[in-house]
XYZ file of C-alpha atoms in Angstrom:
637
model
C 16.817 -0.250 25.204
C 18.116 1.393 22.037
C 18.083 5.183 21.963
C 15.817 5.998 19.018
C 16.309 9.762 19.373
C 19.667 9.431 17.645
C 19.611 6.196 15.617
C 23.022 4.735 14.789
C 25.374 6.501 12.376
C 28.288 5.153 10.355
C 29.550 1.666 11.217
C 26.902 1.277 13.924
C 24.268 1.838 11.255
C 25.560 -1.168 9.280
C 26.002 -3.287 12.406
C 22.355 -2.893 13.441
C 20.339 -3.997 10.428
C 17.420 -4.587 12.816
C 17.119 -0.827 13.426
C 16.524 -0.018 9.764
C 12.751 0.587 10.323
C 13.379 3.539 12.686
C 12.317 6.847 11.140
C 15.130 9.390 11.009
C 14.725 13.133 11.493
C 17.421 15.548 10.383
C 18.904 13.223 7.751
C 19.106 13.866 3.999
C 20.765 11.891 1.211
C 22.900 13.510 -1.499
C 25.082 12.662 -4.495
C 28.201 14.128 -6.039
C 29.627 12.670 -9.231
C 30.537 12.776 -12.884
C 27.241 13.665 -14.552
C 27.317 15.160 -18.052
C 26.410 18.802 -17.467
C 24.699 19.047 -20.839
C 22.359 16.169 -20.018
C 23.783 13.622 -22.431
C 25.958 10.566 -21.832
C 29.452 12.016 -21.615
C 29.787 11.350 -17.901
C 33.434 12.091 -17.220
C 35.799 14.892 -16.171
C 34.930 14.461 -12.488
C 36.244 17.580 -10.778
C 34.773 20.442 -8.756
C 37.835 22.685 -8.723
C 41.612 22.617 -8.364
C 43.276 23.474 -5.054
C 47.031 23.822 -5.432
C 48.251 20.536 -6.903
C 45.110 18.603 -5.938
C 41.848 18.129 -7.820
C 38.812 18.337 -5.537
C 36.038 15.863 -6.404
C 33.938 16.146 -3.222
C 33.486 19.128 -0.900
C 30.696 19.582 1.663
C 30.168 21.654 4.788
C 28.358 20.470 7.902
C 28.022 17.093 9.647
C 27.471 14.029 7.468
C 28.650 10.566 6.498
C 30.021 9.100 3.268
C 28.416 5.719 2.569
C 29.364 4.895 -1.012
C 32.388 5.777 -3.179
C 32.908 4.554 -6.768
C 35.515 5.371 -9.410
C 36.496 3.647 -12.681
C 39.821 3.629 -14.439
C 41.619 1.994 -17.355
C 44.470 -0.181 -16.034
C 47.037 1.370 -18.369
C 46.104 4.963 -17.485
C 47.951 6.877 -14.731
C 46.851 5.755 -11.282
C 45.187 8.384 -9.068
C 45.723 8.720 -5.337
C 42.647 9.729 -3.347
C 42.934 11.836 -0.197
C 40.175 12.199 2.411
C 40.123 15.347 4.586
C 37.707 15.686 7.514
C 36.634 18.670 9.615
C 38.915 21.210 7.939
C 42.104 19.190 8.344
C 45.172 20.418 6.492
C 46.588 16.898 6.209
C 44.518 14.009 4.804
C 43.086 11.496 7.265
C 43.320 8.731 4.623
C 45.323 8.309 1.461
C 44.637 5.432 -0.900
C 45.612 4.529 -4.463
C 43.141 3.142 -6.958
C 44.836 -0.270 -6.867
C 44.612 -0.528 -3.054
C 40.822 -0.739 -2.760
C 39.851 -4.110 -1.352
C 42.874 -4.715 0.839
C 44.124 -1.465 2.444
C 42.440 -0.750 5.782
C 39.715 0.452 6.165
C 38.854 -0.141 2.479
C 38.896 -3.930 2.780
C 36.757 -6.543 1.096
C 33.805 -6.964 1.057
C 33.119 -3.413 2.348
C 35.397 -2.207 -0.452
C 36.453 -4.050 -3.564
C 37.383 -3.832 -7.221
C 35.597 -5.135 -10.309
C 37.233 -5.807 -13.685
C 34.878 -4.981 -16.508
C 34.917 -6.164 -20.122
C 37.142 -5.136 -22.979
C 36.313 -1.636 -24.144
C 36.898 -1.253 -27.884
C 40.418 -2.612 -27.560
C 41.433 -0.301 -24.708
C 41.488 -3.137 -22.193
C 39.200 -4.017 -19.282
C 38.184 -1.111 -17.095
C 38.774 -1.398 -13.345
C 35.960 -0.186 -11.070
C 36.666 0.400 -7.390
C 33.809 0.712 -4.929
C 33.546 1.282 -1.202
C 30.664 1.047 1.245
C 32.877 1.966 4.218
C 30.876 4.507 6.258
C 32.967 7.572 7.128
C 31.189 10.122 9.383
C 32.418 13.673 9.892
C 31.250 16.257 12.405
C 31.986 19.465 10.476
C 33.062 18.969 6.846
C 34.656 16.666 4.280
C 36.759 16.960 1.114
C 38.055 14.263 -1.236
C 40.851 15.053 -3.675
C 43.015 13.284 -6.249
C 46.498 14.004 -7.500
C 45.329 13.480 -11.110
C 42.513 15.059 -13.017
C 39.852 12.390 -13.605
C 39.328 12.904 -17.316
C 37.161 11.032 -19.787
C 37.677 7.936 -21.934
C 38.549 10.001 -25.022
C 41.659 11.070 -23.109
C 42.445 7.453 -22.227
C 41.823 7.699 -18.494
C 38.261 7.132 -17.346
C 36.932 9.798 -15.038
C 33.605 8.337 -13.992
C 32.693 8.161 -10.336
C 30.414 9.216 -7.512
C 29.953 9.691 -3.767
C 26.650 8.987 -1.985
C 26.393 10.554 1.448
C 24.090 11.680 4.243
C 23.969 15.156 5.718
C 22.753 15.708 9.275
C 20.937 18.740 10.667
C 23.140 18.638 13.759
C 26.327 16.900 14.826
C 24.558 15.173 17.737
C 25.785 11.587 17.883
C 28.301 12.128 15.064
C 31.895 11.090 15.753
C 34.356 11.791 12.966
C 35.796 8.575 11.574
C 39.364 7.907 12.670
C 40.196 4.629 10.944
C 40.795 2.975 14.302
C 37.205 1.772 14.665
C 36.792 -1.990 14.610
C 35.356 -3.413 11.398
C 35.013 -6.887 12.879
C 31.232 -6.952 13.393
C 30.397 -5.408 10.014
C 32.833 -7.619 8.131
C 31.386 -10.693 9.831
C 27.883 -9.713 8.690
C 29.006 -8.844 5.160
C 30.870 -12.143 4.769
C 27.675 -14.105 5.476
C 25.363 -13.035 2.651
C 22.361 -15.358 2.650
C 22.207 -15.517 6.433
C 20.088 -13.201 8.559
C 22.146 -10.006 9.176
C 20.091 -9.080 12.259
C 20.865 -10.102 15.854
C 19.134 -13.370 16.672
C 15.844 -13.249 18.597
C 13.408 -15.909 19.740
C 10.917 -16.352 16.913
C 8.022 -18.608 15.943
C 8.061 -20.203 12.494
C 4.918 -20.592 10.383
C 5.785 -23.267 7.804
C 3.748 -24.457 4.839
C 4.946 -27.358 2.667
C 3.917 -28.317 -0.870
C 2.033 -25.096 -1.341
C -0.020 -25.243 -4.542
C -1.857 -22.268 -5.992
C -4.412 -22.592 -8.783
C -4.763 -19.695 -11.262
C -6.417 -16.788 -9.467
C -6.181 -18.478 -6.071
C -5.027 -16.709 -2.896
C -3.835 -18.487 0.245
C -3.431 -16.949 3.667
C -0.086 -17.930 5.222
C 0.020 -15.767 8.349
C -2.721 -14.056 10.355
C -1.660 -12.868 13.824
C -2.828 -10.185 16.225
C -0.948 -8.070 18.713
C 2.413 -6.311 18.411
C 5.330 -8.048 16.755
C 7.689 -8.158 13.845
C 8.346 -10.492 10.951
C 11.972 -11.585 11.201
C 12.387 -13.426 7.901
C 10.537 -14.939 4.973
C 12.112 -17.981 3.301
C 10.960 -20.164 0.412
C 12.306 -23.137 -1.527
C 12.291 -22.407 -5.230
C 10.372 -24.813 -7.482
C 12.563 -27.463 -9.087
C 11.148 -27.003 -12.569
C 9.393 -30.379 -12.788
C 5.932 -28.873 -13.014
C 4.390 -25.910 -14.828
C 4.970 -23.614 -11.890
C 8.664 -24.433 -11.845
C 9.502 -22.278 -14.853
C 10.718 -18.679 -14.326
C 7.108 -17.574 -14.901
C 6.380 -18.187 -11.216
C 8.689 -15.266 -10.335
C 6.152 -12.944 -11.949
C 2.895 -14.876 -11.539
C 2.956 -15.437 -7.780
C 2.590 -12.299 -5.695
C 3.080 -11.712 -1.998
C 0.711 -9.397 -0.158
C 1.271 -8.267 3.419
C -1.016 -5.980 5.388
C -0.044 -4.478 8.713
C -2.456 -3.270 11.412
C -5.575 -3.732 9.290
C -4.684 -1.120 6.675
C -7.183 -0.716 3.843
C -4.581 -1.570 1.172
C -1.682 -4.021 1.339
C 1.598 -2.525 2.530
C 3.561 -5.085 0.509
C 2.256 -6.073 -2.931
C 4.961 -7.570 -5.125
C 5.786 -10.416 -7.496
C 7.964 -12.977 -5.744
C 10.869 -12.395 -8.126
C 11.090 -8.728 -7.136
C 10.406 -9.463 -3.457
C 13.348 -11.864 -3.387
C 15.613 -9.579 -5.427
C 15.628 -11.514 -8.703
C 13.200 -10.555 -11.447
C 14.817 -12.563 -14.237
C 15.849 -15.733 -12.448
C 18.761 -16.597 -14.721
C 21.204 -16.876 -11.823
C 21.074 -17.010 -8.045
C 21.929 -13.476 -6.923
C 21.440 -11.852 -3.557
C 22.436 -9.043 -1.215
C 22.371 -8.876 2.577
C 18.666 -8.186 2.769
C 17.113 -10.413 0.106
C 18.010 -12.755 -2.721
C 18.511 -16.398 -3.661
C 21.152 -18.521 -1.976
C 23.368 -20.971 -3.845
C 21.152 -23.832 -2.596
C 18.102 -22.239 -4.230
C 16.512 -20.931 -1.009
C 14.858 -17.551 -1.449
C 15.253 -15.160 1.483
C 14.039 -11.762 2.662
C 15.445 -10.543 5.995
C 14.005 -7.017 6.146
C 12.479 -6.495 9.616
C 8.730 -5.883 9.288
C 7.235 -4.497 12.529
C 3.521 -4.142 13.312
C 1.570 -3.129 16.408
C -1.922 -4.658 16.090
C -1.921 -7.337 13.406
C -0.076 -8.904 10.481
C -1.586 -10.708 7.524
C 0.459 -12.330 4.716
C -0.918 -14.137 1.681
C 0.212 -15.426 -1.706
C -1.777 -14.859 -4.896
C -1.372 -16.634 -8.216
C -1.973 -14.092 -10.994
C -0.826 -16.467 -13.725
C -2.679 -18.862 -15.996
C -1.089 -22.058 -14.667
C -0.994 -23.736 -11.294
C 2.143 -23.055 -9.291
C 3.771 -24.998 -6.492
C 6.257 -23.940 -3.835
C 7.904 -26.854 -1.976
C 8.288 -24.900 1.259
C 7.357 -21.479 2.652
C 8.426 -20.177 6.067
C 7.608 -16.957 7.930
C 9.447 -16.313 11.211
C 7.826 -13.734 13.485
C 8.415 -12.527 17.025
C 7.175 -10.217 19.749
C 10.565 -10.253 21.490
C 11.867 -7.020 19.967
C 8.876 -4.709 20.311
C 10.923 -2.299 22.446
C 13.098 -1.598 19.392
C 10.186 -0.231 17.387
C 8.208 2.567 19.075
C 4.958 3.196 17.259
C 5.055 6.606 15.603
C 8.845 6.557 15.457
C 8.996 3.482 13.221
C 7.992 3.003 9.615
C 5.988 0.143 8.155
C 7.866 -2.053 5.674
C 6.265 -1.298 2.316
C 6.695 -1.610 -1.426
C 5.921 0.953 -4.057
C 3.394 -0.041 -6.682
C 5.083 -2.603 -8.920
C 5.907 -1.185 -12.346
C 5.139 -3.772 -15.014
C 7.503 -3.889 -17.985
C 6.870 -1.002 -20.379
C 8.684 1.781 -22.196
C 8.317 5.507 -21.543
C 8.541 7.732 -24.605
C 11.400 10.282 -24.420
C 11.240 10.564 -20.623
C 12.508 8.804 -17.510
C 10.765 5.581 -16.589
C 9.282 6.089 -13.127
C 9.958 2.911 -11.173
C 8.260 4.151 -8.027
C 6.460 7.161 -6.557
C 6.161 7.069 -2.765
C 4.198 9.510 -0.609
C 4.291 10.179 3.132
C 7.325 10.130 5.403
C 10.022 7.464 5.556
C 13.150 6.208 3.843
C 13.779 4.015 0.814
C 16.002 1.005 1.526
C 16.173 -0.947 -1.743
C 15.420 -0.688 -5.455
C 15.050 -3.308 -8.182
C 15.125 -2.299 -11.851
C 14.863 -4.617 -14.861
C 15.272 -3.589 -18.507
C 14.609 -5.169 -21.902
C 15.906 -3.659 -25.150
C 14.720 -4.409 -28.684
C 17.141 -7.338 -28.779
C 20.146 -8.835 -27.020
C 23.693 -7.571 -27.453
C 23.144 -3.822 -27.658
C 24.252 -1.205 -25.139
C 21.275 -0.706 -22.830
C 22.792 0.277 -19.481
C 23.671 3.924 -20.100
C 20.532 5.379 -18.531
C 21.098 7.505 -15.431
C 19.101 6.798 -12.279
C 17.503 9.998 -10.934
C 15.844 10.204 -7.521
C 13.809 13.292 -6.641
C 12.925 13.762 -2.982
C 10.193 15.989 -1.531
C 9.473 17.627 -4.870
C 12.937 19.087 -5.507
C 13.576 19.496 -9.244
C 17.325 18.792 -8.896
C 17.869 15.054 -8.264
C 19.236 14.222 -4.828
C 20.675 10.931 -6.132
C 21.916 10.246 -9.669
C 24.210 7.823 -11.438
C 26.362 7.914 -14.546
C 24.525 4.949 -16.030
C 22.407 2.230 -14.496
C 25.418 -0.042 -14.001
C 27.115 2.646 -11.924
C 24.065 2.802 -9.680
C 24.839 -0.750 -8.527
C 28.551 0.096 -8.266
C 29.897 -1.992 -11.142
C 30.213 0.918 -13.464
C 30.856 -0.702 -16.820
C 28.110 -2.590 -18.569
C 26.276 -5.817 -17.811
C 28.135 -8.395 -19.931
C 29.278 -10.906 -17.316
C 26.378 -11.926 -15.082
C 25.923 -12.717 -12.360
C 27.759 -10.126 -10.291
C 27.117 -9.779 -6.574
C 28.352 -7.931 -3.531
C 26.539 -7.544 -0.186
C 24.930 -4.236 -1.167
C 24.267 -4.608 -4.908
C 23.982 -7.181 -7.664
C 22.800 -7.747 -11.207
C 21.618 -10.629 -13.359
C 20.922 -10.961 -17.070
C 22.221 -11.826 -20.486
C 24.740 -9.906 -22.596
C 23.530 -6.421 -21.768
C 19.842 -7.183 -22.476
C 17.796 -8.076 -20.594
C 19.374 -7.133 -17.283
C 18.116 -6.721 -13.754
C 19.808 -4.879 -10.897
C 19.168 -4.734 -7.164
C 20.605 -2.080 -4.839
C 20.389 -2.315 -1.047
C 20.610 1.066 0.680
C 21.214 -0.100 4.244
C 23.702 2.652 5.038
C 22.809 5.299 2.479
C 19.034 4.926 2.752
C 17.027 7.725 1.110
C 14.957 9.725 3.649
C 11.883 11.605 2.433
C 9.333 13.740 4.272
C 6.594 14.127 1.647
C 7.458 12.033 -1.419
C 10.146 10.178 -3.345
C 10.196 9.642 -7.106
C 12.669 7.097 -8.506
C 13.258 7.237 -12.263
C 15.717 5.900 -14.804
C 16.664 7.053 -18.287
C 16.290 4.906 -21.371
C 19.739 5.235 -22.912
C 22.139 8.113 -22.542
C 19.492 10.830 -23.028
C 16.125 9.012 -23.133
C 16.890 8.267 -26.768
C 16.652 4.475 -26.697
C 13.752 2.034 -26.575
C 13.856 0.187 -23.241
C 11.106 -1.547 -21.318
C 11.637 -1.020 -17.594
C 10.028 -2.805 -14.675
C 10.798 -2.705 -10.980
C 9.827 -1.891 -7.419
C 11.066 0.036 -4.371
C 11.251 -1.143 -0.764
C 10.876 1.437 1.988
C 9.866 2.100 5.569
C 7.192 4.727 5.895
C 4.010 6.170 7.325
C 1.205 7.939 5.483
C 1.384 11.336 7.194
C 3.913 13.766 5.661
C 6.773 15.055 7.775
C 6.914 18.551 6.301
C 4.456 21.334 5.492
C 4.919 24.219 3.061
C 4.307 27.281 5.219
C 5.613 30.123 3.063
C 7.317 31.005 -0.232
C 9.057 34.052 -1.643
C 9.216 34.980 -5.303
C 12.453 36.987 -5.374
C 12.298 39.681 -8.042
C 8.529 40.036 -7.604
C 7.834 43.376 -5.927
C 4.640 42.298 -4.185
C 6.182 39.096 -2.797
C 9.297 40.935 -1.622
C 7.209 43.633 0.084
C 4.981 41.072 1.807
C 8.036 39.314 3.297
C 9.922 42.527 4.193
C 12.641 41.503 1.774
C 15.729 43.705 1.561
C 19.170 43.351 -0.009
C 22.553 44.958 0.668
C 25.537 44.869 -1.672
C 23.324 44.042 -4.629
C 24.999 43.691 -7.996
C 21.672 43.741 -9.836
C 18.760 41.563 -10.840
C 18.599 39.468 -13.990
C 16.370 37.099 -15.880
C 17.341 33.518 -16.721
C 15.761 30.876 -18.929
C 17.316 27.436 -18.555
C 16.656 23.828 -17.571
C 17.251 21.562 -14.591
C 19.455 18.468 -14.354
C 16.310 16.345 -14.315
C 16.289 14.912 -17.838
C 13.308 17.034 -18.861
C 13.446 18.947 -22.113
C 11.476 21.929 -20.792
C 12.928 25.239 -19.630
C 11.918 27.784 -17.008
C 12.204 31.570 -17.123
C 12.489 33.567 -13.895
C 13.939 36.794 -12.501
C 16.109 36.968 -9.395
C 18.727 38.945 -7.495
C 22.440 38.586 -6.875
C 24.593 40.275 -4.253
C 27.934 40.211 -2.491
C 26.459 41.462 0.774
C 23.307 39.964 2.282
C 19.548 39.637 1.966
C 16.946 39.621 4.731
C 13.313 38.516 4.817
C 10.629 37.275 7.198
C 8.798 33.973 6.755
C 5.972 32.089 8.438
C 6.502 28.688 10.101
C 4.491 26.232 12.178
C 5.062 26.828 15.907
C 5.115 23.058 16.517
C 7.976 22.545 14.068
C 10.971 20.302 14.778
C 13.086 22.289 12.355
C 12.722 24.286 9.139
C 14.034 23.785 5.614
C 14.799 26.638 3.269
C 14.670 25.575 -0.366
C 16.211 27.879 -2.950
C 16.050 28.060 -6.721
C 19.313 29.527 -7.975
C 21.596 29.877 -10.960
C 24.548 27.450 -10.747
C 26.592 28.923 -13.572
C 29.280 29.615 -10.954
C 30.414 26.981 -8.481
C 31.290 27.173 -4.792
C 28.403 29.397 -3.732
C 28.550 29.869 0.040
C 26.517 31.866 2.561
C 26.033 32.039 6.310
C 22.437 31.776 7.494
C 21.088 33.710 10.485
C 17.759 33.143 12.247
C 16.469 36.085 14.273
C 20.001 37.431 14.461
C 21.643 34.140 15.500
C 23.963 32.386 13.074
C 23.225 28.725 12.354
C 26.488 27.272 13.591
C 26.149 23.717 12.274
C 27.038 24.596 8.692
C 27.162 27.256 6.027
C 24.921 27.048 2.980
C 27.485 25.702 0.531
C 27.203 24.182 -2.930
C 30.546 23.395 -4.538
C 29.414 22.162 -7.962
C 28.380 24.160 -11.008
C 26.600 23.717 -14.333
C 26.841 26.386 -17.064
C 24.368 24.501 -19.329
C 21.548 23.195 -17.116
C 21.775 26.226 -14.897
C 18.793 25.871 -12.596
C 19.513 24.377 -9.167
C 17.188 23.632 -6.286
C 18.923 22.845 -3.013
C 18.046 23.090 0.670
C 19.372 24.366 3.969
C 18.048 22.686 7.114
C 17.700 24.843 10.227
C 17.714 22.774 13.443
C 14.821 23.059 15.880
C 16.850 24.969 18.491
C 16.562 28.038 16.240
C 12.913 27.606 15.232
C 10.853 25.662 17.795
C 7.809 27.434 19.174
C 8.014 30.325 16.714
C 5.359 31.393 14.215
C 7.702 33.467 12.064
C 11.436 33.790 11.501
C 13.692 36.624 10.447
C 16.156 35.131 7.933
C 19.451 36.698 6.874
C 21.524 35.204 4.027
C 25.086 36.536 4.184
C 27.346 35.970 1.175
C 30.777 34.427 1.823
C 33.378 34.581 -0.937
C 34.688 31.133 -1.902
C 36.859 30.224 -4.890
C 35.549 31.593 -8.156
C 32.283 32.754 -6.607
C 31.769 36.517 -6.543
C 28.079 36.735 -5.642
C 25.166 34.837 -4.139
C 22.031 34.599 -6.255
C 18.432 33.765 -5.338
C 15.312 33.481 -7.486
C 12.756 31.742 -5.273
C 12.518 30.424 -1.709
C 10.181 27.798 -0.298
C 9.898 27.470 3.481
C 8.982 24.060 4.885
C 8.186 23.401 8.523
C 9.276 19.933 9.638
C 6.558 18.260 11.711
């Protein structure tokens, strides 16, 4: 039986696609990359700081795993060499040049690859390298380059990002060595269109020549008892009848309800469900898509414990016909999915195509506890042939104002990084379809770098470089989740407020003063916030309330990120949290407000009703003080 206490990490996570429904405690997703600090579209100059002769582009403390690395470059610009340092190493564990992605172990195709984009105003096609090679580390990680990654005005191309997980503890984490076998993952990734899960005995419910009149619904599966849907396959219409036009991608909806829930868990147009909203070309990723032979597939495991009900609904004005529909389901893998420790496969509410005035288009808003595993976004501009892919994706998790995941443009989100002029483009984890830049549709599978949430997840995308362009967005999110939240707000401290500080026995040593700041967040909003806080080069102490049944505690801080490389040690009731320091290497002198979190493992907090917290400043780089304006205390449950 699989150990669900510590679900797989790194390569094992990609090898066991069938374990994707397992809920994960102590995991958070993060992003580091080349986002314009002023909130516009000048997403270059990717650097945190310089260390000797190297330029640091990624620097984190504590156990985690890199799951996605992307960087773009003009072929005639100087070639950077990337160096990966793990666990405080003085010498890099890996060194790789930009031109070596795709063939130098472990960055081999299709886990890593390169994409040649279009001509760029006569400067030549840009080369985008991407990697989905999972690289865990038990204590820390840094990535450096020997060249400064500057912007296109300087003739280089500095765009890029890293998506990664952080873990509350290092339990089950083994730092990547490069000697691990890629054979199983490469075999899976070379067979896109086939089921990536281990084979199990399954029963097939097949319906042929399925015809749906306008407004009609047909039940295709109705079973009781525990089990799991293994796959859903369909033959696409051949276009000979009215339902064979692309309209059927939007008109026919799939609804799936698990365990007698009051509302469907899955409620999606077939085009989105099978990863292709536009239907111009057959595109697909490991989990869902359209094969070259026209067969539509969805291989996400969909467990249930009491019943499963799947139906199709025709919301269009014409009859529609599907030549063949097949649902494979099994009760052979119930031991993999303990109830309570497994999420239901669900979709967010489908966003129909519409524009949002001067604000991010919200593709999905999910509540409860779980993790997002895929996103589909489609966009239409006023007309074809205009730049419409510059909008940044922004994902806010558990109500944090600072996005946990971003992208320097929608095309970078799917790891192509330079426009949508040459559809279709596919790799096992991302793809896009469309015409010359408008309309376009992108799908991103987050099998490794799934997005955990404990209360909510909000997925938005800009319209243009600063929400300054008319774009109609549609889309949907796929996730595994349960309704009950996994965190509870149990206390909060308004630093700088005398009454709040007194109530929490707040004290500060080595204070350099208090000050007031009015600024904005990196969230695309045009509003500002004014608040007063403290800064110090010593420490602060305070007492907070928590739930005694907690499985850990998160401290969330609002701070001023005008200075980078803020670091502090955190103590709980006099004991230092040894898993990591509270460290944030980036900075933003324009959008100065930052909200970030520090997770305290349960061994420091379990069974307690209150905690004595000490935040001890540690000098790092240019940092001279630690600042704090507000704390929220969440008990994980």
